[in-house]
Amino acid sequence: MNIVAVNGINLAYARHGKGTPLMLVHGFPLDSSSWNEIIPFLKDEFDIIIPDLRGFGQSTTIESPYTILDMADDLAGLLDHLGIDKIAIAGHSMGGYVALAFAKKYPQRMLGLGLISSQAAADAPEGKERRYKTAADVAENGVAVVADAMSPKLSADARVQKFVCGVIEQQSKSAVIGALKAMAAREDMMAFIAQLTLPFILIHGDADQLIPIDRAKEIKAALPSAKLLELNGAGHMPMMEFPKETAAGVRALLG
Ligand code: MLT
């Protein structure tokens, strides 16, 4: 991983391949390793930038509160450092929230937007409440609380579950708490989505237990020009469960 200083943190990122700039943004509470299995399917066509969002993986953090928009600003700082003006961004789940915030603030930098197992609506009040309770639970009992609760819901595939559980256990309490609070406070992006004109693809598993595929269908209904790739049998981790098909979806974004 490479490290760059942006916005008062050290942001870690990996870079693979050659071609059109493409950023892959991981979900909660994971890190850049989420994308390991998709890289071989994309590296011949894309200059792939894969950050660890603030606090996760090898990136450092500052104490919360910070926002999803702060995370998007970190990515803008990374692109400035790399001298990349325009890029396609595909975000997985929480990474999709960050990608949406980036697209809203920096529309002139976007070549295309992909949401993988993500959504555009904000949390309902009870969802926000659940996140604050989980944050308090993590503060008291550590990240194992989240690893145990989330791993079985991320995928039905035992290999994927084991991998993600190991990744979650490596994350710091402060990153997990900071991201939970940032997600709870995130802006509703449905109105923003409805007026998008840039290339846009939704990639979603029909067996996603964390964010149901109906969330992607709602976005497609609000913006009929969006492409929707439904992955039969995929859970919340399609880039690991169906890397080849997920890569084809990412490629279709700009195709
Ligand atoms: C994720 O996978 O990033 C999270 O499940 C997203 C969320 O909790 O909203």
Coordinates of C-alpha atoms and ligand atoms in Angstrom, one line a residue:
M1 CA 0.0 0.0 0.0
N2 CA 1.1 3.6 -0.7
I3 CA 0.4 6.3 1.8
V4 CA -0.5 10.0 1.2
A5 CA -1.1 12.7 3.8
V6 CA -4.6 14.3 3.2
N7 CA -7.0 16.3 5.4
G8 CA -4.9 15.5 8.6
I9 CA -4.8 11.8 8.1
N10 CA -2.5 9.3 6.3
L11 CA -4.6 7.7 3.6
A12 CA -3.4 4.3 2.3
Y13 CA -4.1 3.2 -1.3
A14 CA -3.2 0.5 -3.8
R15 CA -2.9 1.0 -7.5
H16 CA -3.1 -1.7 -10.2
G17 CA -3.3 -1.9 -14.0
K18 CA -3.4 0.6 -16.8
G19 CA -6.1 2.4 -18.7
T20 CA -9.2 4.5 -17.7
P21 CA -9.0 5.8 -14.1
L22 CA -11.3 3.8 -11.8
M23 CA -11.6 4.0 -8.1
L24 CA -13.1 1.1 -6.0
V25 CA -14.3 2.2 -2.6
H26 CA -14.8 -0.5 0.1
G27 CA -17.7 -0.9 2.4
F28 CA -18.2 -1.1 6.2
P29 CA -16.3 -2.2 8.2
L30 CA -13.9 -3.6 5.7
D31 CA -10.9 -2.3 3.8
S32 CA -9.2 -2.3 0.4
S33 CA -8.7 -6.1 0.5
S34 CA -12.4 -6.5 -0.3
W35 CA -11.5 -5.9 -4.0
N36 CA -8.6 -8.4 -4.2
E37 CA -10.5 -11.0 -6.3
I38 CA -11.9 -8.5 -8.8
I39 CA -8.5 -6.9 -9.7
P40 CA -7.4 -9.6 -12.3
F41 CA -10.7 -9.0 -14.2
L42 CA -10.2 -5.2 -14.5
K43 CA -6.5 -4.5 -14.5
D44 CA -6.0 -4.7 -18.3
E45 CA -8.4 -1.9 -19.0
F46 CA -8.3 0.3 -15.9
D47 CA -5.9 2.3 -13.8
I48 CA -7.4 1.1 -10.6
I49 CA -7.0 3.2 -7.4
I50 CA -8.2 1.3 -4.2
P51 CA -8.1 3.4 -1.0
D52 CA -8.5 2.4 2.6
L53 CA -11.2 4.8 3.8
R54 CA -10.1 6.9 6.8
G55 CA -9.5 4.7 9.9
F56 CA -9.8 1.4 7.9
G57 CA -7.0 -0.9 6.8
Q58 CA -3.7 1.1 6.9
S59 CA -5.3 4.5 6.8
T60 CA -5.2 6.5 10.0
T61 CA -8.1 8.4 11.4
I62 CA -9.0 11.4 13.6
E63 CA -11.6 11.1 16.3
S64 CA -15.2 11.3 15.1
P65 CA -17.4 13.2 14.4
Y66 CA -16.6 13.2 10.8
T67 CA -18.9 12.7 7.9
I68 CA -19.3 10.6 4.7
L69 CA -18.5 13.9 2.9
D70 CA -15.2 14.1 4.8
M71 CA -14.4 10.6 3.5
A72 CA -15.2 11.8 0.0
D73 CA -12.9 14.8 0.4
D74 CA -10.1 12.4 1.4
L75 CA -10.6 10.7 -1.9
A76 CA -10.5 14.0 -3.8
G77 CA -7.2 14.8 -1.9
L78 CA -5.8 11.4 -3.0
L79 CA -6.8 12.2 -6.7
D80 CA -5.1 15.6 -6.4
H81 CA -2.0 13.9 -5.2
L82 CA -2.0 11.5 -8.1
G83 CA -2.8 14.2 -10.6
I84 CA -6.0 12.4 -11.7
D85 CA -8.6 14.9 -12.8
K86 CA -11.5 12.6 -13.8
I87 CA -12.3 9.1 -12.7
A88 CA -15.1 6.5 -12.6
I89 CA -16.0 5.5 -9.1
A90 CA -17.6 2.3 -8.0
G91 CA -18.5 2.1 -4.3
H92 CA -19.5 -1.0 -2.3
S93 CA -22.3 -0.4 0.2
M94 CA -20.9 2.4 2.6
G95 CA -18.3 3.0 -0.2
G96 CA -21.4 3.8 -2.4
Y97 CA -22.5 6.4 0.1
V98 CA -19.0 7.9 -0.2
A99 CA -19.1 7.7 -4.0
L100 CA -22.4 9.5 -4.0
A101 CA -21.1 12.3 -1.8
F102 CA -18.1 12.6 -4.1
A103 CA -20.3 12.7 -7.2
K104 CA -22.5 15.5 -5.7
K105 CA -19.6 17.6 -4.6
Y106 CA -17.2 17.0 -7.5
P107 CA -19.5 16.3 -10.5
Q108 CA -16.9 17.6 -12.9
R109 CA -14.5 14.9 -11.8
M110 CA -16.8 12.0 -12.5
L111 CA -16.5 9.7 -15.6
G112 CA -19.2 7.3 -14.2
L113 CA -20.7 6.1 -11.0
G114 CA -21.2 2.5 -9.9
L115 CA -23.2 1.5 -6.7
I116 CA -22.5 -2.1 -5.7
S117 CA -24.8 -3.5 -3.0
S118 CA -25.6 0.0 -1.9
Q119 CA -28.5 2.5 -1.7
A120 CA -29.2 6.2 -2.0
A121 CA -31.8 6.8 0.7
A122 CA -30.8 7.9 4.2
D123 CA -31.5 5.7 7.2
A124 CA -34.9 5.8 8.8
P125 CA -35.0 7.1 12.4
E126 CA -34.9 3.5 13.9
G127 CA -31.9 2.6 11.6
K128 CA -30.0 5.7 12.8
E129 CA -30.8 4.7 16.4
R130 CA -29.5 1.2 15.8
R131 CA -26.2 2.5 14.5
Y132 CA -25.7 4.7 17.6
K133 CA -26.5 1.7 19.8
T134 CA -24.0 -0.4 17.9
A135 CA -21.4 2.3 18.2
A136 CA -21.9 2.4 22.0
D137 CA -21.7 -1.5 22.1
V138 CA -18.4 -1.4 20.1
A139 CA -17.0 1.3 22.4
E140 CA -17.7 -1.1 25.3
N141 CA -17.1 -4.5 23.9
G142 CA -14.9 -4.1 20.8
V143 CA -15.3 -4.7 17.1
A144 CA -16.0 -8.4 17.6
V145 CA -19.6 -7.4 18.3
V146 CA -19.8 -6.2 14.7
A147 CA -17.8 -9.1 13.2
D148 CA -20.1 -11.6 14.8
A149 CA -23.3 -9.9 13.9
M150 CA -22.4 -8.9 10.3
S151 CA -20.3 -11.8 8.9
P152 CA -23.2 -14.3 8.4
K153 CA -25.3 -11.6 6.8
L154 CA -22.5 -10.5 4.4
S155 CA -22.5 -13.7 2.4
A156 CA -23.9 -17.3 2.6
D157 CA -20.5 -18.5 1.3
A158 CA -18.4 -19.8 4.2
R159 CA -15.2 -18.8 2.5
V160 CA -16.3 -15.2 2.1
Q161 CA -17.7 -15.1 5.6
K162 CA -14.4 -16.3 7.1
F163 CA -12.4 -13.7 5.1
V164 CA -14.7 -10.8 6.0
C165 CA -14.8 -11.8 9.7
G166 CA -11.0 -11.7 9.7
V167 CA -10.9 -8.3 8.0
I168 CA -13.5 -6.8 10.4
E169 CA -11.6 -8.1 13.5
Q170 CA -8.5 -6.2 12.3
Q171 CA -10.3 -2.8 12.2
S172 CA -9.9 -0.3 15.0
K173 CA -12.8 0.6 17.3
S174 CA -12.5 4.3 16.5
A175 CA -12.8 3.6 12.7
V176 CA -15.9 1.4 13.2
I177 CA -17.5 3.9 15.6
G178 CA -16.6 6.9 13.4
A179 CA -18.1 5.2 10.3
L180 CA -21.3 4.1 12.1
K181 CA -21.9 7.7 13.2
A182 CA -21.1 9.0 9.7
M183 CA -23.5 6.6 8.1
A184 CA -26.2 7.5 10.5
A185 CA -25.9 11.2 9.7
R186 CA -25.6 10.8 5.9
E187 CA -27.7 12.8 3.5
D188 CA -30.5 11.3 1.6
M189 CA -29.4 11.2 -2.1
M190 CA -32.6 10.1 -3.9
A191 CA -33.3 13.5 -5.2
F192 CA -29.7 13.9 -6.3
I193 CA -29.8 10.5 -8.1
A194 CA -33.0 11.4 -10.0
Q195 CA -31.2 14.1 -11.9
L196 CA -28.0 12.3 -12.7
T197 CA -26.8 12.4 -16.3
L198 CA -23.5 10.6 -16.0
P199 CA -23.0 6.9 -16.8
F200 CA -24.4 5.0 -13.8
I201 CA -24.7 1.3 -13.0
L202 CA -26.3 -0.5 -10.1
I203 CA -24.9 -3.9 -9.3
H204 CA -26.8 -5.9 -6.7
G205 CA -27.2 -9.5 -5.5
D206 CA -30.8 -10.8 -5.2
A207 CA -29.8 -12.6 -2.0
D208 CA -28.3 -9.5 -0.3
Q209 CA -29.4 -9.7 3.4
L210 CA -28.0 -6.3 4.4
I211 CA -29.3 -4.0 1.7
P212 CA -32.2 -5.6 -0.2
I213 CA -32.2 -5.5 -4.0
D214 CA -35.4 -3.4 -3.8
R215 CA -33.1 -0.4 -2.8
A216 CA -31.4 -0.7 -6.2
K217 CA -34.8 -1.1 -8.0
E218 CA -36.1 2.1 -6.3
I219 CA -33.1 3.9 -7.7
K220 CA -33.7 2.5 -11.2
A221 CA -37.3 3.6 -10.9
A222 CA -36.2 7.1 -10.0
L223 CA -33.6 7.2 -12.9
P224 CA -34.7 4.8 -15.7
S225 CA -31.5 5.5 -17.6
A226 CA -29.4 3.8 -14.9
K227 CA -28.2 0.3 -15.8
L228 CA -29.1 -2.4 -13.2
L229 CA -27.2 -5.7 -13.1
E230 CA -29.0 -8.2 -10.9
L231 CA -26.7 -11.0 -9.7
N232 CA -28.7 -14.2 -9.1
G233 CA -27.6 -15.9 -5.9
A234 CA -25.2 -13.1 -4.8
G235 CA -25.3 -11.8 -1.3
H236 CA -23.7 -8.5 0.0
M237 CA -20.2 -9.3 -1.3
P238 CA -20.6 -9.8 -5.1
M239 CA -17.0 -8.7 -5.8
M240 CA -15.9 -11.8 -3.9
E241 CA -18.9 -14.1 -4.6
F242 CA -19.1 -13.3 -8.4
P243 CA -16.0 -11.3 -9.2
K244 CA -16.1 -12.0 -13.0
E245 CA -19.7 -10.9 -13.3
T246 CA -19.2 -7.9 -11.0
A247 CA -16.2 -6.8 -13.1
A248 CA -18.4 -7.1 -16.2
G249 CA -20.8 -4.7 -14.6
V250 CA -18.1 -2.3 -13.7
R251 CA -16.8 -2.5 -17.3
A252 CA -20.4 -1.9 -18.6
L253 CA -20.4 1.4 -16.8
L254 CA -18.2 2.9 -19.3
G255 CA -19.0 0.6 -22.2
Ligands
MLT1 C1 -21.7 -1.8 4.3 O1 -21.6 -3.0 3.9 O2 -20.9 -1.0 4.0 C2 -22.8 -1.5 5.3 O3 -23.6 -2.7 5.6 C3 -23.6 -0.4 4.9 C4 -24.7 0.0 5.9 O4 -24.6 -0.5 7.0 O5 -25.5 0.8 5.5

